[in-house]
Amino acid sequence: MSTYGGTVGITQARGNPGGKEITMFALEYKQLFIPREEMTKNRTFQGHRWKQYALCAEKEPLVQILAEQKRQEDWRIVEMPGNIEPEG
């Protein structure tokens, strides 16, 4: 894995002969989200959205990062289907 701009990303997929579909894992954290409403301007709705923090082909490194977080209830690991085209 490599880091870029404070996030962790995978540089290349390992062991994917023939361009078969692989599964990627994303580590995400919950961020407060207050949408702007031009009509009311009172900001009554306060929700959250999930922001991607890291992406990896293996789940174990993400589990280790998750274990180091103070508020683990605000983090999650999700599966993301991926497809790598065959070279040639």
CSV table of N, CA, C and O in Angstrom, one decimal:
chain,number,residue,atom,x,y,z
A,1,MET,N,0.8,-1.2,0.0
A,1,MET,CA,0.0,0.0,0.0
A,1,MET,C,0.9,1.2,0.0
A,1,MET,O,2.0,1.2,0.5
A,2,SER,N,0.4,2.3,-0.5
A,2,SER,CA,1.1,3.6,-0.5
A,2,SER,C,0.2,4.7,0.0
A,2,SER,O,-1.0,4.6,0.0
A,3,THR,N,0.8,5.8,0.4
A,3,THR,CA,0.1,6.9,0.9
A,3,THR,C,0.1,8.0,0.0
A,3,THR,O,1.2,8.2,-0.7
A,4,TYR,N,-0.9,8.8,-0.2
A,4,TYR,CA,-0.9,10.0,-1.0
A,4,TYR,C,-1.9,11.0,-0.5
A,4,TYR,O,-3.1,10.7,-0.3
A,5,GLY,N,-1.5,12.1,-0.1
A,5,GLY,CA,-2.3,13.1,0.5
A,5,GLY,C,-3.0,12.8,1.7
A,5,GLY,O,-4.2,13.2,2.0
A,6,GLY,N,-2.4,11.9,2.6
A,6,GLY,CA,-3.0,11.6,3.8
A,6,GLY,C,-3.9,10.4,3.8
A,6,GLY,O,-4.4,9.9,4.8
A,7,THR,N,-4.2,9.8,2.6
A,7,THR,CA,-5.0,8.6,2.5
A,7,THR,C,-4.1,7.5,2.1
A,7,THR,O,-3.1,7.6,1.5
A,8,VAL,N,-4.6,6.3,2.3
A,8,VAL,CA,-3.9,5.1,2.0
A,8,VAL,C,-4.6,4.4,0.8
A,8,VAL,O,-5.8,4.3,0.7
A,9,GLY,N,-3.8,4.1,-0.2
A,9,GLY,CA,-4.4,3.4,-1.4
A,9,GLY,C,-3.5,2.3,-1.9
A,9,GLY,O,-2.3,2.2,-1.6
A,10,ILE,N,-4.1,1.4,-2.7
A,10,ILE,CA,-3.3,0.3,-3.2
A,10,ILE,C,-2.7,0.7,-4.5
A,10,ILE,O,-3.3,1.5,-5.3
A,11,THR,N,-1.4,0.4,-4.8
A,11,THR,CA,-0.7,0.8,-6.0
A,11,THR,C,-1.0,-0.2,-7.1
A,11,THR,O,-1.0,0.2,-8.3
A,12,GLN,N,-1.1,-1.5,-6.8
A,12,GLN,CA,-1.4,-2.4,-7.9
A,12,GLN,C,-2.1,-3.7,-7.3
A,12,GLN,O,-1.8,-4.0,-6.1
A,13,ALA,N,-2.9,-4.3,-8.1
A,13,ALA,CA,-3.5,-5.5,-7.6
A,13,ALA,C,-2.5,-6.7,-7.7
A,13,ALA,O,-1.8,-6.8,-8.7
A,14,ARG,N,-2.6,-7.6,-6.8
A,14,ARG,CA,-1.7,-8.8,-6.8
A,14,ARG,C,-2.5,-10.0,-7.2
A,14,ARG,O,-3.6,-10.2,-6.8
A,15,GLY,N,-1.9,-10.8,-8.0
A,15,GLY,CA,-2.4,-12.2,-8.3
A,15,GLY,C,-3.8,-12.2,-8.9
A,15,GLY,O,-4.7,-12.8,-8.4
A,16,ASN,N,-3.9,-11.5,-10.0
A,16,ASN,CA,-5.2,-11.4,-10.7
A,16,ASN,C,-5.0,-11.9,-12.1
A,16,ASN,O,-5.2,-11.0,-13.0
A,17,PRO,N,-4.8,-13.1,-12.4
A,17,PRO,CA,-4.5,-13.6,-13.7
A,17,PRO,C,-5.8,-13.5,-14.6
A,17,PRO,O,-6.9,-13.9,-14.1
A,18,GLY,N,-5.7,-13.1,-15.8
A,18,GLY,CA,-6.8,-13.1,-16.7
A,18,GLY,C,-7.8,-12.0,-16.5
A,18,GLY,O,-8.9,-11.9,-17.1
A,19,GLY,N,-7.6,-11.0,-15.6
A,19,GLY,CA,-8.5,-9.9,-15.4
A,19,GLY,C,-9.8,-10.3,-14.8
A,19,GLY,O,-10.8,-9.7,-15.0
A,20,LYS,N,-9.7,-11.3,-13.9
A,20,LYS,CA,-11.0,-11.7,-13.2
A,20,LYS,C,-11.4,-10.6,-12.2
A,20,LYS,O,-10.6,-9.8,-11.8
A,21,GLU,N,-12.6,-10.7,-11.8
A,21,GLU,CA,-13.1,-9.7,-10.8
A,21,GLU,C,-12.5,-9.9,-9.5
A,21,GLU,O,-12.4,-11.1,-9.0
A,22,ILE,N,-12.1,-8.8,-8.8
A,22,ILE,CA,-11.5,-8.9,-7.5
A,22,ILE,C,-12.4,-8.1,-6.5
A,22,ILE,O,-13.1,-7.2,-7.0
A,23,THR,N,-12.2,-8.3,-5.3
A,23,THR,CA,-13.0,-7.5,-4.3
A,23,THR,C,-12.0,-6.6,-3.6
A,23,THR,O,-10.9,-7.0,-3.2
A,24,MET,N,-12.4,-5.3,-3.5
A,24,MET,CA,-11.6,-4.3,-2.8
A,24,MET,C,-12.3,-4.0,-1.5
A,24,MET,O,-13.5,-4.1,-1.4
A,25,PHE,N,-11.6,-3.6,-0.5
A,25,PHE,CA,-12.2,-3.2,0.8
A,25,PHE,C,-11.9,-1.7,1.0
A,25,PHE,O,-10.8,-1.2,0.8
A,26,ALA,N,-12.9,-1.0,1.5
A,26,ALA,CA,-12.7,0.5,1.8
A,26,ALA,C,-12.9,0.7,3.3
A,26,ALA,O,-13.9,0.2,3.8
A,27,LEU,N,-12.1,1.5,3.9
A,27,LEU,CA,-12.3,1.9,5.2
A,27,LEU,C,-12.9,3.3,5.2
A,27,LEU,O,-12.3,4.2,4.5
A,28,GLU,N,-14.0,3.5,5.8
A,28,GLU,CA,-14.7,4.8,5.8
A,28,GLU,C,-15.0,5.3,7.2
A,28,GLU,O,-15.1,4.5,8.1
A,29,TYR,N,-15.1,6.6,7.3
A,29,TYR,CA,-15.4,7.2,8.6
A,29,TYR,C,-16.7,8.1,8.4
A,29,TYR,O,-16.9,8.7,7.3
A,30,LYS,N,-17.4,8.3,9.5
A,30,LYS,CA,-18.6,9.1,9.5
A,30,LYS,C,-18.3,10.5,9.7
A,30,LYS,O,-17.6,10.9,10.6
A,31,GLN,N,-18.9,11.4,8.8
A,31,GLN,CA,-18.6,12.8,8.9
A,31,GLN,C,-20.0,13.5,9.0
A,31,GLN,O,-20.9,13.2,8.3
A,32,LEU,N,-20.1,14.5,9.9
A,32,LEU,CA,-21.3,15.3,10.0
A,32,LEU,C,-21.6,16.1,8.7
A,32,LEU,O,-20.7,16.6,8.1
A,33,PHE,N,-22.8,16.0,8.3
A,33,PHE,CA,-23.2,16.7,7.1
A,33,PHE,C,-24.4,17.5,7.3
A,33,PHE,O,-25.5,17.0,7.7
A,34,ILE,N,-24.3,18.8,7.0
A,34,ILE,CA,-25.4,19.8,7.2
A,34,ILE,C,-25.7,20.4,5.8
A,34,ILE,O,-24.9,21.2,5.3
A,35,PRO,N,-26.7,19.9,5.1
A,35,PRO,CA,-27.0,20.5,3.7
A,35,PRO,C,-27.4,21.9,3.8
A,35,PRO,O,-28.1,22.4,4.8
A,36,ARG,N,-27.1,22.7,2.8
A,36,ARG,CA,-27.5,24.1,2.7
A,36,ARG,C,-28.9,24.2,2.1
A,36,ARG,O,-29.1,23.6,1.0
A,37,GLU,N,-29.8,24.8,2.8
A,37,GLU,CA,-31.1,25.0,2.3
A,37,GLU,C,-31.4,26.5,2.1
A,37,GLU,O,-31.4,27.2,3.0
A,38,GLU,N,-31.4,26.9,0.8
A,38,GLU,CA,-31.6,28.3,0.5
A,38,GLU,C,-32.9,28.9,0.9
A,38,GLU,O,-33.1,30.0,1.2
A,39,MET,N,-34.0,28.0,1.0
A,39,MET,CA,-35.3,28.5,1.3
A,39,MET,C,-35.4,28.8,2.8
A,39,MET,O,-35.9,29.9,3.2
A,40,THR,N,-35.0,27.9,3.7
A,40,THR,CA,-35.2,28.1,5.1
A,40,THR,C,-34.0,28.7,5.8
A,40,THR,O,-34.2,29.5,6.8
A,41,LYS,N,-32.8,28.4,5.4
A,41,LYS,CA,-31.6,28.8,6.0
A,41,LYS,C,-31.5,28.6,7.5
A,41,LYS,O,-30.7,29.3,8.2
A,42,ASN,N,-32.2,27.6,8.0
A,42,ASN,CA,-32.1,27.3,9.4
A,42,ASN,C,-31.3,26.1,9.8
A,42,ASN,O,-31.0,25.8,10.9
A,43,ARG,N,-30.9,25.4,8.8
A,43,ARG,CA,-30.0,24.2,8.9
A,43,ARG,C,-30.6,23.2,10.0
A,43,ARG,O,-29.9,22.8,10.9
A,44,THR,N,-31.8,22.9,9.9
A,44,THR,CA,-32.5,22.0,10.9
A,44,THR,C,-32.1,20.6,10.7
A,44,THR,O,-32.1,19.8,11.6
A,45,PHE,N,-31.8,20.1,9.5
A,45,PHE,CA,-31.4,18.7,9.2
A,45,PHE,C,-29.9,18.6,9.4
A,45,PHE,O,-29.1,19.3,8.8
A,46,GLN,N,-29.5,17.7,10.3
A,46,GLN,CA,-28.1,17.4,10.5
A,46,GLN,C,-28.0,15.9,10.4
A,46,GLN,O,-28.4,15.1,11.2
A,47,GLY,N,-27.3,15.4,9.3
A,47,GLY,CA,-27.1,14.0,9.1
A,47,GLY,C,-25.6,13.7,9.0
A,47,GLY,O,-24.8,14.5,9.5
A,48,HIS,N,-25.3,12.6,8.5
A,48,HIS,CA,-23.9,12.2,8.3
A,48,HIS,C,-23.7,11.6,6.9
A,48,HIS,O,-24.7,11.1,6.3
A,49,ARG,N,-22.5,11.5,6.5
A,49,ARG,CA,-22.2,10.8,5.3
A,49,ARG,C,-20.8,10.1,5.5
A,49,ARG,O,-20.1,10.5,6.4
A,50,TRP,N,-20.6,9.1,4.7
A,50,TRP,CA,-19.4,8.3,4.9
A,50,TRP,C,-18.3,8.8,3.9
A,50,TRP,O,-18.6,8.9,2.7
A,51,LYS,N,-17.1,9.0,4.4
A,51,LYS,CA,-16.0,9.5,3.6
A,51,LYS,C,-15.0,8.4,3.6
A,51,LYS,O,-14.7,7.8,4.6
A,52,GLN,N,-14.4,8.1,2.4
A,52,GLN,CA,-13.5,7.1,2.2
A,52,GLN,C,-12.1,7.5,2.8
A,52,GLN,O,-11.6,8.6,2.4
A,53,TYR,N,-11.5,6.7,3.6
A,53,TYR,CA,-10.2,6.9,4.2
A,53,TYR,C,-9.1,6.1,3.6
A,53,TYR,O,-8.0,6.6,3.3
A,54,ALA,N,-9.4,4.8,3.3
A,54,ALA,CA,-8.4,3.9,2.8
A,54,ALA,C,-9.0,2.9,1.9
A,54,ALA,O,-10.2,2.5,2.1
A,55,LEU,N,-8.2,2.4,0.9
A,55,LEU,CA,-8.7,1.3,0.0
A,55,LEU,C,-7.6,0.3,-0.1
A,55,LEU,O,-6.4,0.6,-0.3
A,56,CYS,N,-8.0,-1.0,0.0
A,56,CYS,CA,-7.0,-2.1,0.0
A,56,CYS,C,-7.7,-3.3,-0.6
A,56,CYS,O,-8.9,-3.6,-0.5
A,57,ALA,N,-6.8,-4.2,-1.2
A,57,ALA,CA,-7.3,-5.5,-1.7
A,57,ALA,C,-7.5,-6.5,-0.6
A,57,ALA,O,-8.1,-7.5,-0.8
A,58,GLU,N,-6.8,-6.3,0.5
A,58,GLU,CA,-6.9,-7.2,1.7
A,58,GLU,C,-7.6,-6.5,2.8
A,58,GLU,O,-7.4,-5.3,3.0
A,59,LYS,N,-8.4,-7.2,3.6
A,59,LYS,CA,-9.1,-6.6,4.7
A,59,LYS,C,-8.3,-6.4,6.0
A,59,LYS,O,-8.5,-5.5,6.7
A,60,GLU,N,-7.3,-7.3,6.2
A,60,GLU,CA,-6.5,-7.3,7.4
A,60,GLU,C,-5.9,-5.9,7.7
A,60,GLU,O,-5.9,-5.5,8.9
A,61,PRO,N,-5.2,-5.3,6.8
A,61,PRO,CA,-4.6,-4.0,7.1
A,61,PRO,C,-5.6,-2.9,7.5
A,61,PRO,O,-5.3,-2.1,8.4
A,62,LEU,N,-6.8,-3.0,6.9
A,62,LEU,CA,-7.8,-2.0,7.3
A,62,LEU,C,-8.4,-2.3,8.7
A,62,LEU,O,-8.7,-1.4,9.5
A,63,VAL,N,-8.5,-3.6,9.1
A,63,VAL,CA,-8.9,-4.0,10.4
A,63,VAL,C,-7.9,-3.4,11.5
A,63,VAL,O,-8.3,-3.0,12.5
A,64,GLN,N,-6.6,-3.5,11.1
A,64,GLN,CA,-5.6,-3.0,12.0
A,64,GLN,C,-5.7,-1.4,12.2
A,64,GLN,O,-5.6,-0.9,13.3
A,65,ILE,N,-6.0,-0.7,11.1
A,65,ILE,CA,-6.2,0.7,11.2
A,65,ILE,C,-7.4,1.0,12.0
A,65,ILE,O,-7.4,1.9,12.9
A,66,LEU,N,-8.5,0.3,11.8
A,66,LEU,CA,-9.7,0.5,12.5
A,66,LEU,C,-9.5,0.3,14.0
A,66,LEU,O,-10.1,1.0,14.9
A,67,ALA,N,-8.7,-0.7,14.4
A,67,ALA,CA,-8.5,-1.0,15.8
A,67,ALA,C,-7.7,0.1,16.5
A,67,ALA,O,-7.8,0.2,17.8
A,68,GLU,N,-7.0,0.9,15.8
A,68,GLU,CA,-6.3,2.0,16.4
A,68,GLU,C,-7.1,3.3,16.6
A,68,GLU,O,-6.6,4.2,17.2
A,69,GLN,N,-8.3,3.3,16.1
A,69,GLN,CA,-9.1,4.5,16.2
A,69,GLN,C,-9.8,4.6,17.5
A,69,GLN,O,-10.2,3.6,18.1
A,70,LYS,N,-10.0,5.9,18.0
A,70,LYS,CA,-10.6,6.1,19.3
A,70,LYS,C,-12.1,5.8,19.3
A,70,LYS,O,-12.6,5.2,20.2
A,71,ARG,N,-12.8,6.3,18.3
A,71,ARG,CA,-14.2,6.1,18.2
A,71,ARG,C,-14.5,5.1,17.1
A,71,ARG,O,-14.9,5.5,16.0
A,72,GLN,N,-14.4,3.9,17.4
A,72,GLN,CA,-14.6,2.8,16.4
A,72,GLN,C,-16.0,2.8,15.8
A,72,GLN,O,-16.2,2.3,14.7
A,73,GLU,N,-17.0,3.3,16.6
A,73,GLU,CA,-18.4,3.2,16.1
A,73,GLU,C,-18.6,4.2,14.9
A,73,GLU,O,-19.6,4.1,14.2
A,74,ASP,N,-17.6,5.1,14.7
A,74,ASP,CA,-17.7,6.1,13.6
A,74,ASP,C,-16.9,5.6,12.4
A,74,ASP,O,-16.7,6.4,11.4
A,75,TRP,N,-16.5,4.4,12.4
A,75,TRP,CA,-15.7,3.8,11.3
A,75,TRP,C,-16.4,2.6,10.8
A,75,TRP,O,-17.0,1.9,11.6
A,76,ARG,N,-16.2,2.2,9.5
A,76,ARG,CA,-16.7,0.9,9.0
A,76,ARG,C,-15.8,0.5,7.8
A,76,ARG,O,-15.1,1.3,7.2
A,77,ILE,N,-15.8,-0.8,7.6
A,77,ILE,CA,-15.2,-1.4,6.4
A,77,ILE,C,-16.2,-2.0,5.5
A,77,ILE,O,-17.1,-2.7,5.9
A,78,VAL,N,-16.2,-1.6,4.2
A,78,VAL,CA,-17.2,-2.0,3.3
A,78,VAL,C,-16.5,-2.7,2.1
A,78,VAL,O,-15.4,-2.4,1.8
A,79,GLU,N,-17.2,-3.7,1.5
A,79,GLU,CA,-16.7,-4.4,0.3
A,79,GLU,C,-17.1,-3.6,-0.9
A,79,GLU,O,-18.2,-3.1,-1.1
A,80,MET,N,-16.1,-3.5,-1.8
A,80,MET,CA,-16.4,-2.8,-3.1
A,80,MET,C,-16.0,-3.7,-4.2
A,80,MET,O,-14.8,-4.1,-4.3
A,81,PRO,N,-16.9,-4.2,-5.1
A,81,PRO,CA,-16.5,-5.0,-6.2
A,81,PRO,C,-15.6,-4.3,-7.2
A,81,PRO,O,-15.8,-3.1,-7.4
A,82,GLY,N,-14.6,-4.9,-7.7
A,82,GLY,CA,-13.7,-4.3,-8.6
A,82,GLY,C,-13.5,-5.2,-9.8
A,82,GLY,O,-13.7,-6.4,-9.7
A,83,ASN,N,-13.1,-4.7,-10.9
A,83,ASN,CA,-12.8,-5.5,-12.1
A,83,ASN,C,-11.5,-4.9,-12.7
A,83,ASN,O,-11.5,-3.7,-13.0
A,84,ILE,N,-10.6,-5.7,-13.0
A,84,ILE,CA,-9.3,-5.3,-13.6
A,84,ILE,C,-9.3,-5.9,-15.0
A,84,ILE,O,-9.5,-7.1,-15.2
A,85,GLU,N,-9.1,-5.0,-16.0
A,85,GLU,CA,-9.1,-5.5,-17.4
A,85,GLU,C,-7.8,-6.3,-17.6
A,85,GLU,O,-6.8,-6.0,-17.1
A,86,PRO,N,-7.9,-7.4,-18.5
A,86,PRO,CA,-6.7,-8.1,-18.8
A,86,PRO,C,-5.8,-7.3,-19.6
A,86,PRO,O,-6.2,-6.5,-20.5
A,87,GLU,N,-4.5,-7.5,-19.4
A,87,GLU,CA,-3.5,-6.8,-20.2
A,87,GLU,C,-3.3,-7.4,-21.5
A,87,GLU,O,-3.5,-8.6,-21.7
A,88,GLY,N,-3.0,-6.5,-22.5
A,88,GLY,CA,-2.8,-7.1,-23.8
A,88,GLY,C,-3.4,-6.4,-24.9
A,88,GLY,O,-3.9,-5.6,-25.3
